[in-house]
């Protein structure tokens, strides 16, 4: 029983440490080329399938947000990006907090391919508000329009 109590306390402490350290960070990439941003159509979970997102995912332990953006773009889009500035504010999502980073394709990098999405499209400032974005990404529409307008 004493060992069980210790184990329980360890779990509680680990949870408290995670909460203090901050919520899980998810990064999303506003990949810009020729005054358009890349939107990617999600395949999962069922409630988000078919909706469009800025590609990204969870930041892993020991990884910077910029590292995570580069890794996710390699995994999901098969290309290399260079990370520019943060875009917009922190967005609360179920998974934690979503932070958008603007980026551009690295010199000579291939065009993105949908390796984990069901479609990709380049969206201009005029088109951004009409895209069927996932709920969290809708909050950055105004920032995306500003980013894309010269
Ligand atoms: O693949 P991984 O679990 O790293 O990430 P994900 O499933 O793509 O994203 C983690 C969470 O962030 C999910 O709940 C997504 O819905 C959310 N997300 C979002 O709201 N907007 C994005 N542009 C990217 C992720």
GROMACS .gro file of C-alpha atoms and ligand atoms in nm:
model
  175
    1UNK     CA    1   0.000   0.000   0.000
    2UNK     CA    2   0.284   0.242   0.078
    3UNK     CA    3   0.442   0.179  -0.262
    4UNK     CA    4   0.105   0.227  -0.426
    5UNK     CA    5   0.065   0.555  -0.241
    6UNK     CA    6   0.408   0.667  -0.361
    7UNK     CA    7   0.324   0.570  -0.716
    8UNK     CA    8  -0.004   0.760  -0.698
    9UNK     CA    9   0.175   1.067  -0.564
   10UNK     CA   10   0.433   1.040  -0.844
   11UNK     CA   11   0.154   1.040  -1.101
   12UNK     CA   12  -0.012   1.340  -0.942
   13UNK     CA   13   0.322   1.525  -0.932
   14UNK     CA   14   0.394   1.441  -1.296
   15UNK     CA   15   0.053   1.577  -1.395
   16UNK     CA   16   0.108   1.894  -1.192
   17UNK     CA   17   0.450   1.941  -1.354
   18UNK     CA   18   0.297   1.910  -1.699
   19UNK     CA   19   0.031   2.165  -1.612
   20UNK     CA   20   0.294   2.407  -1.475
   21UNK     CA   21   0.518   2.358  -1.776
   22UNK     CA   22   0.225   2.455  -1.996
   23UNK     CA   23  -0.016   2.275  -2.219
   24UNK     CA   24   0.087   2.063  -2.516
   25UNK     CA   25   0.190   2.292  -2.800
   26UNK     CA   26   0.068   2.215  -3.149
   27UNK     CA   27   0.227   2.409  -3.436
   28UNK     CA   28   0.059   2.495  -3.764
   29UNK     CA   29   0.237   2.619  -4.076
   30UNK     CA   30   0.124   2.913  -4.286
   31UNK     CA   31   0.333   2.811  -4.587
   32UNK     CA   32   0.334   3.105  -4.828
   33UNK     CA   33   0.429   3.101  -5.195
   34UNK     CA   34   0.341   3.358  -5.464
   35UNK     CA   35   0.097   3.543  -5.234
   36UNK     CA   36  -0.096   3.226  -5.153
   37UNK     CA   37  -0.102   3.005  -4.843
   38UNK     CA   38  -0.118   2.626  -4.845
   39UNK     CA   39  -0.436   2.467  -4.708
   40UNK     CA   40  -0.446   2.091  -4.648
   41UNK     CA   41  -0.759   1.877  -4.618
   42UNK     CA   42  -0.770   1.660  -4.304
   43UNK     CA   43  -0.859   1.293  -4.312
   44UNK     CA   44  -0.907   1.242  -3.935
   45UNK     CA   45  -1.073   1.240  -3.687
   46UNK     CA   46  -1.417   1.196  -3.848
   47UNK     CA   47  -1.542   1.533  -3.719
   48UNK     CA   48  -1.251   1.716  -3.887
   49UNK     CA   49  -1.222   1.499  -4.201
   50UNK     CA   50  -1.283   1.706  -4.513
   51UNK     CA   51  -1.206   2.036  -4.339
   52UNK     CA   52  -0.897   2.238  -4.429
   53UNK     CA   53  -0.607   2.319  -4.197
   54UNK     CA   54  -0.269   2.478  -4.188
   55UNK     CA   55  -0.049   2.166  -4.178
   56UNK     CA   56   0.128   2.088  -3.852
   57UNK     CA   57   0.113   1.877  -3.540
   58UNK     CA   58   0.235   1.827  -3.186
   59UNK     CA   59   0.572   1.962  -3.077
   60UNK     CA   60   0.779   1.670  -2.944
   61UNK     CA   61   0.991   1.670  -2.628
   62UNK     CA   62   1.318   1.857  -2.674
   63UNK     CA   63   1.207   2.011  -3.001
   64UNK     CA   64   1.168   2.383  -3.072
   65UNK     CA   65   0.848   2.502  -3.238
   66UNK     CA   66   1.045   2.587  -3.553
   67UNK     CA   67   1.198   2.236  -3.554
   68UNK     CA   68   0.848   2.091  -3.526
   69UNK     CA   69   0.724   2.299  -3.820
   70UNK     CA   70   1.014   2.177  -4.037
   71UNK     CA   71   0.964   1.812  -3.928
   72UNK     CA   72   0.587   1.816  -3.981
   73UNK     CA   73   0.625   1.971  -4.328
   74UNK     CA   74   0.874   1.696  -4.420
   75UNK     CA   75   0.643   1.423  -4.288
   76UNK     CA   76   0.314   1.558  -4.423
   77UNK     CA   77   0.421   1.748  -4.735
   78UNK     CA   78   0.753   1.592  -4.832
   79UNK     CA   79   0.926   1.926  -4.857
   80UNK     CA   80   1.166   2.159  -4.673
   81UNK     CA   81   1.050   2.489  -4.532
   82UNK     CA   82   1.219   2.786  -4.368
   83UNK     CA   83   1.030   2.923  -4.069
   84UNK     CA   84   0.958   3.297  -4.058
   85UNK     CA   85   0.754   3.484  -3.793
   86UNK     CA   86   0.479   3.373  -3.557
   87UNK     CA   87   0.132   3.456  -3.686
   88UNK     CA   88  -0.157   3.556  -3.462
   89UNK     CA   89  -0.196   3.469  -3.096
   90UNK     CA   90  -0.207   3.142  -2.903
   91UNK     CA   91  -0.526   2.952  -2.986
   92UNK     CA   92  -0.682   2.722  -2.727
   93UNK     CA   93  -0.764   2.380  -2.868
   94UNK     CA   94  -0.866   2.054  -2.700
   95UNK     CA   95  -0.514   1.918  -2.746
   96UNK     CA   96  -0.354   2.224  -2.577
   97UNK     CA   97  -0.245   2.541  -2.753
   98UNK     CA   98  -0.207   2.600  -3.125
   99UNK     CA   99   0.063   2.837  -3.251
  100UNK     CA  100   0.084   2.933  -3.617
  101UNK     CA  101   0.421   3.002  -3.781
  102UNK     CA  102   0.462   3.158  -4.122
  103UNK     CA  103   0.711   2.977  -4.346
  104UNK     CA  104   0.834   2.960  -4.704
  105UNK     CA  105   0.979   2.679  -4.916
  106UNK     CA  106   1.354   2.637  -4.883
  107UNK     CA  107   1.561   2.715  -5.194
  108UNK     CA  108   1.522   2.429  -5.440
  109UNK     CA  109   1.273   2.240  -5.221
  110UNK     CA  110   1.012   2.040  -5.413
  111UNK     CA  111   0.651   2.153  -5.418
  112UNK     CA  112   0.442   2.009  -5.134
  113UNK     CA  113   0.259   1.678  -5.186
  114UNK     CA  114  -0.033   1.546  -4.982
  115UNK     CA  115   0.138   1.256  -4.801
  116UNK     CA  116  -0.109   1.253  -4.508
  117UNK     CA  117  -0.390   1.478  -4.630
  118UNK     CA  118  -0.665   1.414  -4.884
  119UNK     CA  119  -0.586   1.730  -5.078
  120UNK     CA  120  -0.381   2.048  -5.093
  121UNK     CA  121  -0.464   2.389  -5.235
  122UNK     CA  122  -0.293   2.726  -5.258
  123UNK     CA  123  -0.530   2.991  -5.129
  124UNK     CA  124  -0.508   3.365  -5.205
  125UNK     CA  125  -0.603   3.647  -4.965
  126UNK     CA  126  -0.937   3.683  -5.143
  127UNK     CA  127  -1.009   3.309  -5.105
  128UNK     CA  128  -0.895   3.260  -4.743
  129UNK     CA  129  -1.224   3.368  -4.577
  130UNK     CA  130  -1.427   3.126  -4.790
  131UNK     CA  131  -1.225   2.813  -4.711
  132UNK     CA  132  -1.392   2.549  -4.492
  133UNK     CA  133  -1.122   2.567  -4.218
  134UNK     CA  134  -1.111   2.349  -3.908
  135UNK     CA  135  -1.252   2.549  -3.612
  136UNK     CA  136  -0.920   2.657  -3.456
  137UNK     CA  137  -0.773   2.775  -3.786
  138UNK     CA  138  -1.073   2.998  -3.856
  139UNK     CA  139  -0.936   3.227  -3.584
  140UNK     CA  140  -0.631   3.314  -3.796
  141UNK     CA  141  -0.820   3.403  -4.114
  142UNK     CA  142  -0.777   3.780  -4.064
  143UNK     CA  143  -0.405   3.735  -3.993
  144UNK     CA  144  -0.365   3.519  -4.303
  145UNK     CA  145  -0.536   3.781  -4.517
  146UNK     CA  146  -0.298   4.049  -4.378
  147UNK     CA  147   0.001   3.822  -4.437
  148UNK     CA  148  -0.092   3.761  -4.800
  149UNK     CA  149  -0.188   4.120  -4.889
  150UNK     CA  150   0.118   4.316  -5.011
  151LIG     O1  151  -0.034   1.430  -3.582
  151LIG     P1  152  -0.034   1.497  -3.448
  151LIG     O2  153  -0.112   1.425  -3.343
  151LIG     O3  154   0.100   1.545  -3.404
  151LIG     O4  155  -0.114   1.633  -3.473
  151LIG     P2  156  -0.258   1.658  -3.533
  151LIG     O5  157  -0.352   1.546  -3.504
  151LIG     O6  158  -0.246   1.702  -3.673
  151LIG     O7  159  -0.297   1.784  -3.447
  151LIG     C1  160  -0.312   1.777  -3.309
  151LIG     C2  161  -0.436   1.855  -3.270
  151LIG     O8  162  -0.426   1.990  -3.314
  151LIG     C3  163  -0.562   1.799  -3.332
  151LIG     O9  164  -0.666   1.803  -3.236
  151LIG     C4  165  -0.593   1.895  -3.444
  151LIG    O10  166  -0.730   1.905  -3.466
  151LIG     C5  167  -0.536   2.025  -3.393
  151LIG     N1  168  -0.493   2.111  -3.504
  151LIG     C6  169  -0.568   2.223  -3.540
  151LIG    O11  170  -0.670   2.251  -3.476
  151LIG     N2  171  -0.530   2.301  -3.645
  151LIG     C7  172  -0.417   2.272  -3.715
  151LIG     N3  173  -0.382   2.352  -3.816
  151LIG     C8  174  -0.339   2.160  -3.679
  151LIG     C9  175  -0.379   2.081  -3.573
   0.00000   0.00000   0.00000
